[in-house]
mmCIF file with all atom_site columns, C-alpha atoms in Angstrom:
data_model
loop_
_atom_site.group_PDB
_atom_site.id
_atom_site.type_symbol
_atom_site.label_atom_id
_atom_site.label_alt_id
_atom_site.label_comp_id
_atom_site.label_asym_id
_atom_site.label_entity_id
_atom_site.label_seq_id
_atom_site.pdbx_PDB_ins_code
_atom_site.Cartn_x
_atom_site.Cartn_y
_atom_site.Cartn_z
_atom_site.occupancy
_atom_site.B_iso_or_equiv
_atom_site.pdbx_formal_charge
_atom_site.auth_seq_id
_atom_site.auth_comp_id
_atom_site.auth_asym_id
_atom_site.auth_atom_id
_atom_site.pdbx_PDB_model_num
ATOM 1  C CA . VAL A 1 1  ? 248.079 77.459  122.436 1.00 0.00 ? 1  VAL A CA 1
ATOM 2  C CA . THR A 1 2  ? 244.544 78.200  120.486 1.00 0.00 ? 2  THR A CA 1
ATOM 3  C CA . LYS A 1 3  ? 243.031 81.737  120.356 1.00 0.00 ? 3  LYS A CA 1
ATOM 4  C CA . GLU A 1 4  ? 240.551 83.402  118.427 1.00 0.00 ? 4  GLU A CA 1
ATOM 5  C CA . THR A 1 5  ? 241.574 86.506  116.409 1.00 0.00 ? 5  THR A CA 1
ATOM 6  C CA . GLU A 1 6  ? 239.691 88.841  113.915 1.00 0.00 ? 6  GLU A CA 1
ATOM 7  C CA . LEU A 1 7  ? 240.829 89.054  110.395 1.00 0.00 ? 7  LEU A CA 1
ATOM 8  C CA . GLU A 1 8  ? 239.804 91.336  107.728 1.00 0.00 ? 8  GLU A CA 1
ATOM 9  C CA . PRO A 1 9  ? 240.475 89.354  104.384 1.00 0.00 ? 9  PRO A CA 1
ATOM 10 C CA . SER A 1 10 ? 241.492 91.480  101.371 1.00 0.00 ? 10 SER A CA 1
ATOM 11 C CA . ALA A 1 11 ? 239.849 91.012  97.889  1.00 0.00 ? 11 ALA A CA 1
ATOM 12 C CA . GLU A 1 12 ? 241.447 89.354  94.934  1.00 0.00 ? 12 GLU A CA 1
ATOM 13 C CA . ASN A 1 13 ? 240.215 88.976  91.102  1.00 0.00 ? 13 ASN A CA 1
ATOM 14 C CA . LEU A 1 14 ? 237.599 91.719  91.530  1.00 0.00 ? 14 LEU A CA 1
ATOM 15 C CA . ALA A 1 15 ? 236.385 92.331  88.227  1.00 0.00 ? 15 ALA A CA 1
ATOM 16 C CA . GLU A 1 16 ? 237.190 95.899  86.515  1.00 0.00 ? 16 GLU A CA 1
ATOM 17 C CA . GLY A 1 17 ? 234.263 98.551  87.360  1.00 0.00 ? 17 GLY A CA 1
ATOM 18 C CA . LEU A 1 18 ? 232.896 96.861  90.758  1.00 0.00 ? 18 LEU A CA 1
ATOM 19 C CA . ASP A 1 19 ? 233.899 97.861  94.000  1.00 0.00 ? 19 ASP A CA 1
ATOM 20 C CA . ALA A 1 20 ? 233.692 94.910  97.079  1.00 0.00 ? 20 ALA A CA 1
ATOM 21 C CA . HIS A 1 21 ? 233.025 95.164  100.753 1.00 0.00 ? 21 HIS A CA 1
ATOM 22 C CA . VAL A 1 22 ? 234.470 92.208  102.721 1.00 0.00 ? 22 VAL A CA 1
ATOM 23 C CA . ASP A 1 23 ? 232.947 91.219  106.030 1.00 0.00 ? 23 ASP A CA 1
ATOM 24 C CA . LYS A 1 24 ? 235.566 90.545  108.787 1.00 0.00 ? 24 LYS A CA 1
ATOM 25 C CA . ILE A 1 25 ? 235.712 87.056  110.291 1.00 0.00 ? 25 ILE A CA 1
ATOM 26 C CA . THR A 1 26 ? 236.724 85.599  113.742 1.00 0.00 ? 26 THR A CA 1
ATOM 27 C CA . VAL A 1 27 ? 239.056 82.483  113.159 1.00 0.00 ? 27 VAL A CA 1
ATOM 28 C CA . SER A 1 28 ? 240.438 80.128  115.967 1.00 0.00 ? 28 SER A CA 1
ATOM 29 C CA . VAL A 1 29 ? 243.680 79.583  115.341 1.00 0.00 ? 29 VAL A CA 1
ATOM 30 C CA . THR A 1 30 ? 246.414 76.777  116.843 1.00 0.00 ? 30 THR A CA 1
ATOM 31 C CA . GLY A 1 31 ? 249.849 77.494  116.777 1.00 0.00 ? 31 GLY A CA 1
ATOM 32 C CA . VAL A 1 32 ? 252.481 79.451  118.816 1.00 0.00 ? 32 VAL A CA 1
ATOM 33 C CA . GLU A 1 33 ? 251.140 82.167  120.922 1.00 0.00 ? 33 GLU A CA 1
ATOM 34 C CA . ASP A 1 34 ? 253.201 85.259  119.746 1.00 0.00 ? 34 ASP A CA 1
ATOM 35 C CA . LYS A 1 35 ? 252.637 84.125  116.009 1.00 0.00 ? 35 LYS A CA 1
ATOM 36 C CA . ILE A 1 36 ? 248.539 84.403  116.247 1.00 0.00 ? 36 ILE A CA 1
ATOM 37 C CA . ASN A 1 37 ? 247.924 88.007  115.184 1.00 0.00 ? 37 ASN A CA 1
ATOM 38 C CA . SER A 1 38 ? 246.687 89.961  112.157 1.00 0.00 ? 38 SER A CA 1
ATOM 39 C CA . ASP A 1 39 ? 250.408 90.897  111.273 1.00 0.00 ? 39 ASP A CA 1
ATOM 40 C CA . ASN A 1 40 ? 251.384 86.948  111.012 1.00 0.00 ? 40 ASN A CA 1
ATOM 41 C CA . ILE A 1 41 ? 248.137 85.727  109.825 1.00 0.00 ? 41 ILE A CA 1
ATOM 42 C CA . LYS A 1 42 ? 246.623 86.901  106.356 1.00 0.00 ? 42 LYS A CA 1
ATOM 43 C CA . ALA A 1 43 ? 243.139 86.242  104.758 1.00 0.00 ? 43 ALA A CA 1
ATOM 44 C CA . HIS A 1 44 ? 241.772 86.964  101.640 1.00 0.00 ? 44 HIS A CA 1
ATOM 45 C CA . VAL A 1 45 ? 238.845 85.784  98.955  1.00 0.00 ? 45 VAL A CA 1
ATOM 46 C CA . ASN A 1 46 ? 238.996 85.025  95.403  1.00 0.00 ? 46 ASN A CA 1
ATOM 47 C CA . LEU A 1 47 ? 236.244 87.054  93.570  1.00 0.00 ? 47 LEU A CA 1
ATOM 48 C CA . GLU A 1 48 ? 237.082 85.907  90.270  1.00 0.00 ? 48 GLU A CA 1
ATOM 49 C CA . GLY A 1 49 ? 233.893 85.672  88.056  1.00 0.00 ? 49 GLY A CA 1
ATOM 50 C CA . LEU A 1 50 ? 231.453 87.126  90.864  1.00 0.00 ? 50 LEU A CA 1
ATOM 51 C CA . GLY A 1 51 ? 229.216 89.972  89.513  1.00 0.00 ? 51 GLY A CA 1
ATOM 52 C CA . GLU A 1 52 ? 227.188 92.445  91.739  1.00 0.00 ? 52 GLU A CA 1
ATOM 53 C CA . GLY A 1 53 ? 225.363 91.023  94.704  1.00 0.00 ? 53 GLY A CA 1
ATOM 54 C CA . THR A 1 54 ? 226.136 89.676  97.704  1.00 0.00 ? 54 THR A CA 1
ATOM 55 C CA . HIS A 1 55 ? 227.635 86.179  97.910  1.00 0.00 ? 55 HIS A CA 1
ATOM 56 C CA . SER A 1 56 ? 229.140 83.793  100.602 1.00 0.00 ? 56 SER A CA 1
ATOM 57 C CA . VAL A 1 57 ? 232.605 83.040  99.308  1.00 0.00 ? 57 VAL A CA 1
ATOM 58 C CA . PRO A 1 58 ? 235.527 80.573  101.139 1.00 0.00 ? 58 PRO A CA 1
ATOM 59 C CA . VAL A 1 59 ? 238.446 82.339  102.992 1.00 0.00 ? 59 VAL A CA 1
ATOM 60 C CA . GLU A 1 60 ? 241.979 81.427  102.262 1.00 0.00 ? 60 GLU A CA 1
ATOM 61 C CA . ILE A 1 61 ? 244.121 81.824  105.711 1.00 0.00 ? 61 ILE A CA 1
ATOM 62 C CA . GLU A 1 62 ? 247.804 81.555  105.651 1.00 0.00 ? 62 GLU A CA 1
ATOM 63 C CA . GLY A 1 63 ? 250.629 82.353  108.452 1.00 0.00 ? 63 GLY A CA 1
ATOM 64 C CA . ASP A 1 64 ? 253.662 80.912  109.631 1.00 0.00 ? 64 ASP A CA 1
ATOM 65 C CA . ALA A 1 65 ? 253.712 78.694  112.720 1.00 0.00 ? 65 ALA A CA 1
ATOM 66 C CA . VAL A 1 66 ? 249.959 78.566  113.106 1.00 0.00 ? 66 VAL A CA 1
ATOM 67 C CA . SER A 1 67 ? 247.274 76.264  111.604 1.00 0.00 ? 67 SER A CA 1
ATOM 68 C CA . ILE A 1 68 ? 243.687 76.782  111.123 1.00 0.00 ? 68 ILE A CA 1
ATOM 69 C CA . ASN A 1 69 ? 241.311 73.530  111.606 1.00 0.00 ? 69 ASN A CA 1
ATOM 70 C CA . ARG A 1 70 ? 238.186 74.219  109.491 1.00 0.00 ? 70 ARG A CA 1
ATOM 71 C CA . THR A 1 71 ? 237.144 76.133  106.419 1.00 0.00 ? 71 THR A CA 1
ATOM 72 C CA . TYR A 1 72 ? 235.798 79.771  106.941 1.00 0.00 ? 72 TYR A CA 1
ATOM 73 C CA . HIS A 1 73 ? 233.126 81.885  104.933 1.00 0.00 ? 73 HIS A CA 1
ATOM 74 C CA . THR A 1 74 ? 232.203 85.397  104.834 1.00 0.00 ? 74 THR A CA 1
ATOM 75 C CA . ASN A 1 75 ? 229.904 87.623  103.031 1.00 0.00 ? 75 ASN A CA 1
ATOM 76 C CA . VAL A 1 76 ? 230.975 89.953  100.268 1.00 0.00 ? 76 VAL A CA 1
ATOM 77 C CA . THR A 1 77 ? 228.855 92.527  98.731  1.00 0.00 ? 77 THR A CA 1
ATOM 78 C CA . ILE A 1 78 ? 229.943 93.495  94.987  1.00 0.00 ? 78 ILE A CA 1
ATOM 79 C CA . THR A 1 79 ? 228.525 97.008  93.727  1.00 0.00 ? 79 THR A CA 1
ATOM 80 C CA . PRO A 1 80 ? 229.468 99.009  90.797  1.00 0.00 ? 80 PRO A CA 1
ATOM 81 C CA . ASN A 1 81 ? 232.366 101.286 90.891  1.00 0.00 ? 81 ASN A CA 1
ATOM 82 C CA . ARG A 1 82 ? 230.913 104.819 91.211  1.00 0.00 ? 82 ARG A CA 1
#
């Protein structure tokens, strides 16, 4: 079965002293119906080397018994940690 689900990617490798706001994404997922949910499917973005500003970054998505058939990107806004 193929369903759409909304994910909130986590931020990884953010430089010290910075905060990141990562936009949610809606992805089309194929797999076992009861596995297509945000508890099973995890998304994250690698922010290594990125500084302040708004960036479009690829989202890495993984989950058991599901497949994602395309690459997704999301916007990340990085600001100084206050």
